[in-house]
Coordinates of C-alpha atoms in Angstrom, one line a residue:
M14 CA 2.8 -19.4 4.1
L15 CA 4.6 -17.6 1.5
T16 CA 8.3 -16.4 1.7
R17 CA 8.9 -12.6 1.3
K18 CA 10.2 -13.0 -2.2
Q19 CA 7.2 -15.3 -3.2
N20 CA 4.9 -12.6 -1.8
E21 CA 6.7 -9.8 -3.7
L22 CA 6.6 -11.8 -7.0
L23 CA 2.8 -12.7 -6.5
R24 CA 2.0 -9.1 -5.7
F25 CA 4.0 -7.8 -8.7
I26 CA 2.3 -10.2 -11.1
H27 CA -1.1 -9.4 -9.7
E28 CA -0.8 -5.8 -10.0
R29 CA 0.8 -5.9 -13.5
V30 CA -2.1 -8.0 -14.8
R31 CA -4.7 -5.8 -12.9
D32 CA -3.1 -2.6 -14.3
S33 CA -2.3 -3.5 -18.0
G34 CA -4.1 -6.8 -18.5
V35 CA -0.7 -8.6 -19.4
P36 CA 1.5 -10.6 -17.2
P37 CA 5.1 -9.2 -16.8
S38 CA 8.0 -11.1 -18.6
F39 CA 10.5 -13.0 -16.8
D40 CA 13.1 -10.2 -17.3
E41 CA 10.7 -7.7 -15.8
M42 CA 10.0 -10.0 -12.8
K43 CA 13.9 -10.5 -12.3
E44 CA 14.4 -6.7 -12.4
A45 CA 11.6 -6.0 -10.1
L46 CA 12.8 -8.4 -7.4
E47 CA 16.4 -7.6 -8.2
L48 CA 17.5 -11.2 -8.6
K49 CA 20.6 -12.0 -10.7
S50 CA 19.2 -14.7 -12.9
K51 CA 16.0 -16.1 -14.3
S52 CA 16.5 -19.3 -12.5
G53 CA 15.5 -17.6 -9.3
I54 CA 12.2 -16.5 -10.9
H55 CA 11.5 -20.0 -12.3
R56 CA 11.8 -21.4 -8.7
L57 CA 9.5 -18.8 -7.3
I58 CA 6.9 -19.3 -10.1
T59 CA 7.1 -23.0 -9.5
A60 CA 6.6 -22.6 -5.7
L61 CA 3.6 -20.4 -6.3
E62 CA 2.1 -22.7 -8.8
E63 CA 2.5 -25.7 -6.3
R64 CA 0.9 -23.7 -3.5
G65 CA -2.1 -23.0 -5.8
F66 CA -1.6 -19.1 -6.1
I67 CA -1.1 -19.0 -9.8
R68 CA -1.2 -21.3 -12.8
R69 CA 0.5 -21.2 -16.3
L70 CA -1.7 -21.3 -19.2
P71 CA -0.5 -23.7 -21.9
N72 CA 0.3 -22.6 -25.6
R73 CA 0.5 -19.0 -24.6
A74 CA 3.5 -16.6 -24.2
R75 CA 3.8 -15.0 -20.7
A76 CA 0.6 -16.7 -19.8
L77 CA 0.2 -16.5 -16.0
E78 CA -3.1 -16.3 -14.1
V79 CA -3.3 -15.4 -10.4
I80 CA -5.9 -17.8 -8.8
R81 CA -5.8 -16.5 -5.3
L82 CA -4.1 -14.0 -3.0
P83 CA -2.9 -14.2 0.6
E84 CA -4.6 -11.9 3.0
G85 CA -3.5 -8.2 2.6
I86 CA -1.7 -8.6 -0.7
A87 CA -4.2 -6.5 -2.5
R88 CA -3.1 -3.2 -0.9
P89 CA -0.6 -1.1 -3.0
R90 CA 2.6 -2.6 -3.8
L91 CA 5.8 -1.3 -2.1
P92 CA 9.6 -2.4 -3.0
P93 CA 12.1 -5.1 -2.0
N94 CA 13.7 -1.9 -1.1
V95 CA 11.5 -1.1 2.2
V96 CA 9.7 2.1 0.2
E97 CA 8.5 3.0 -3.4
G98 CA 5.7 4.3 -5.5
N99 CA 4.1 7.8 -5.4
F100 CA 2.5 7.4 -1.9
G101 CA 5.1 9.6 -0.2
K102 CA 5.6 12.1 -3.0
A103 CA 5.6 15.7 -1.9
R104 CA 2.8 17.6 -3.6
A105 CA 3.5 21.3 -4.6
P106 CA 1.0 23.6 -3.0
A107 CA -1.8 25.0 -5.0
P108 CA -1.7 28.7 -5.8
A109 CA -3.2 30.6 -2.9
A110 CA -3.2 33.9 -1.2
V111 CA 0.0 35.0 0.5
A112 CA -1.7 35.1 3.8
E113 CA -2.5 31.4 3.7
G114 CA 1.1 30.2 3.7
P115 CA 2.3 26.9 2.1
R116 CA -0.1 24.0 2.1
P117 CA 0.8 21.1 4.5
V118 CA 2.0 17.9 2.9
S119 CA 0.9 14.3 3.9
I120 CA 3.5 11.6 3.8
P121 CA 3.4 8.0 4.8
V122 CA 4.9 6.6 8.1
M123 CA 6.5 3.4 7.0
G124 CA 6.5 1.6 10.4
R125 CA 9.7 1.6 12.7
I126 CA 13.4 2.0 12.1
A127 CA 16.0 0.6 14.4
A128 CA 18.5 3.1 16.1
G129 CA 20.1 0.2 17.7
T130 CA 19.9 -3.5 16.7
P131 CA 18.6 -3.7 13.0
I132 CA 15.0 -4.8 12.7
S133 CA 13.0 -6.3 9.8
A134 CA 12.8 -4.2 6.6
I135 CA 9.9 -1.8 6.4
Q136 CA 7.5 -2.8 3.8
H137 CA 4.1 -1.2 4.3
P138 CA 2.8 2.2 5.4
S139 CA 1.0 2.2 8.9
H140 CA -0.5 5.7 8.7
A141 CA 0.3 9.1 7.4
I142 CA 1.4 12.4 9.1
T143 CA 0.9 16.1 7.7
L144 CA 3.9 18.4 7.9
S145 CA 4.9 21.7 6.7
P146 CA 6.8 21.7 3.4
D147 CA 9.7 23.2 5.4
F148 CA 10.3 19.8 6.8
L149 CA 10.9 18.4 3.4
M150 CA 13.7 18.9 0.7
S151 CA 12.4 20.4 -2.6
G152 CA 11.3 17.7 -5.1
G153 CA 11.5 14.0 -4.7
E154 CA 9.6 11.5 -2.5
H155 CA 9.5 11.5 1.3
Y156 CA 8.4 9.1 4.0
A157 CA 8.6 9.0 7.8
L158 CA 9.7 6.2 10.2
E159 CA 9.3 6.0 14.0
V160 CA 12.6 5.5 15.8
K161 CA 13.2 2.5 18.1
G162 CA 16.3 2.5 20.2
D163 CA 19.1 4.8 21.3
S164 CA 22.1 4.4 19.0
M165 CA 21.8 7.8 17.6
I166 CA 21.2 9.8 20.7
E167 CA 24.4 11.9 20.2
A168 CA 22.9 13.0 16.9
G169 CA 19.9 14.3 18.6
I170 CA 17.7 11.3 17.5
L171 CA 15.7 9.7 20.5
D172 CA 13.7 6.6 21.0
G173 CA 10.2 7.5 19.8
D174 CA 11.1 10.3 17.5
T175 CA 9.7 10.4 14.0
V176 CA 12.3 10.9 11.4
V177 CA 11.6 12.3 7.9
I178 CA 13.5 10.7 5.1
K179 CA 13.9 11.7 1.5
K180 CA 14.0 8.7 -0.8
Q181 CA 17.3 8.3 -2.6
D182 CA 19.7 5.3 -3.2
V183 CA 22.9 7.3 -2.8
A184 CA 24.4 9.2 0.0
N185 CA 27.6 11.0 0.9
T186 CA 29.8 10.0 3.7
G187 CA 28.7 11.5 6.9
D188 CA 24.9 11.5 5.9
I189 CA 22.5 9.8 8.4
V190 CA 20.7 7.2 6.2
V191 CA 18.3 4.4 6.3
A192 CA 20.3 1.5 5.2
L193 CA 18.9 -2.1 4.2
I194 CA 21.3 -4.8 5.0
D195 CA 21.2 -8.0 3.1
D196 CA 17.6 -7.1 1.9
E197 CA 16.4 -8.2 5.4
E198 CA 17.3 -5.7 8.1
A199 CA 16.8 -1.9 8.2
T200 CA 18.7 0.4 10.4
L201 CA 19.3 4.2 10.9
K202 CA 22.9 5.1 11.0
R203 CA 25.5 7.5 9.8
L204 CA 27.3 6.4 6.5
R205 CA 31.0 6.3 6.3
R206 CA 33.0 4.8 3.3
R207 CA 36.1 3.0 4.2
G208 CA 37.8 2.1 0.9
S209 CA 35.5 -0.2 -0.8
S210 CA 33.5 -1.1 2.3
I211 CA 30.6 0.8 4.0
A212 CA 30.5 1.6 7.7
L213 CA 27.2 2.2 9.5
E214 CA 28.3 4.2 12.5
P215 CA 26.1 4.8 15.6
A216 CA 26.0 8.0 17.5
N217 CA 26.4 6.3 20.8
P218 CA 29.5 4.8 22.2
A219 CA 27.6 1.8 23.7
Y220 CA 27.1 0.4 20.2
E221 CA 29.7 -0.8 17.6
T222 CA 30.1 0.3 14.1
R223 CA 29.3 -2.3 11.4
V224 CA 31.6 -2.6 8.5
L225 CA 30.0 -4.3 5.5
G226 CA 30.7 -5.0 1.8
P227 CA 28.9 -2.5 -0.6
D228 CA 27.1 -5.5 -2.0
R229 CA 25.4 -6.0 1.4
V230 CA 24.1 -2.5 1.9
R231 CA 21.6 -0.5 -0.2
I232 CA 20.7 3.0 0.8
Q233 CA 16.9 3.6 1.2
G234 CA 16.9 7.4 2.0
K235 CA 18.6 10.2 3.7
L236 CA 17.4 12.1 7.0
V237 CA 16.2 15.4 6.2
S238 CA 14.3 16.4 9.4
L239 CA 12.9 15.2 12.6
V240 CA 9.5 15.4 14.6
R241 CA 9.2 15.1 18.3
R242 CA 6.2 15.0 20.5
Y243 CA 6.2 16.0 24.1

């Protein structure tokens, strides 16, 4: 069984070779996995080679060959950052008669987001929903998440709701955001900046605010709308 980082690297190599015919460089792999040094990439490559997923070809630069793939790895690649690619990009409606109105937009539902105790980072789309463009902000990429928990009830976000998120890596204090903690846990909270620290604030007095260093938190998107079924 591969670790999350090993899976991400194997997927990145496989898709780069499939799309361009050339394996990525170590610098490209380091950047894609957001590692600080090439030594981490060397360790991951060695682990994948020892497990029989890739092999290095002698006497050739950047020579890596993917031998086999774990089940499910052939589907489209999505980021260590929970969401990436063009799958959720809002498409402009085609010209049409005024009476038809704006064309609905399909966006991916990327699993569940915790409005309570953080859960594992979102990585793969589960299905898609179709929304009016009025639910989206102009431009950019959007995705949806199903809410689990009650930590944001005083902000009007209930367990079972579907939140629509605009993908971005920056946010203003007071925004409700998808925050990735330590590259492992994802949560929906209100962002507050406290000096050099980041506070992830619930909208329910039963939960405590988490104050973390900026190096532990990465913004994955900002809440723009909400869908509720009755």
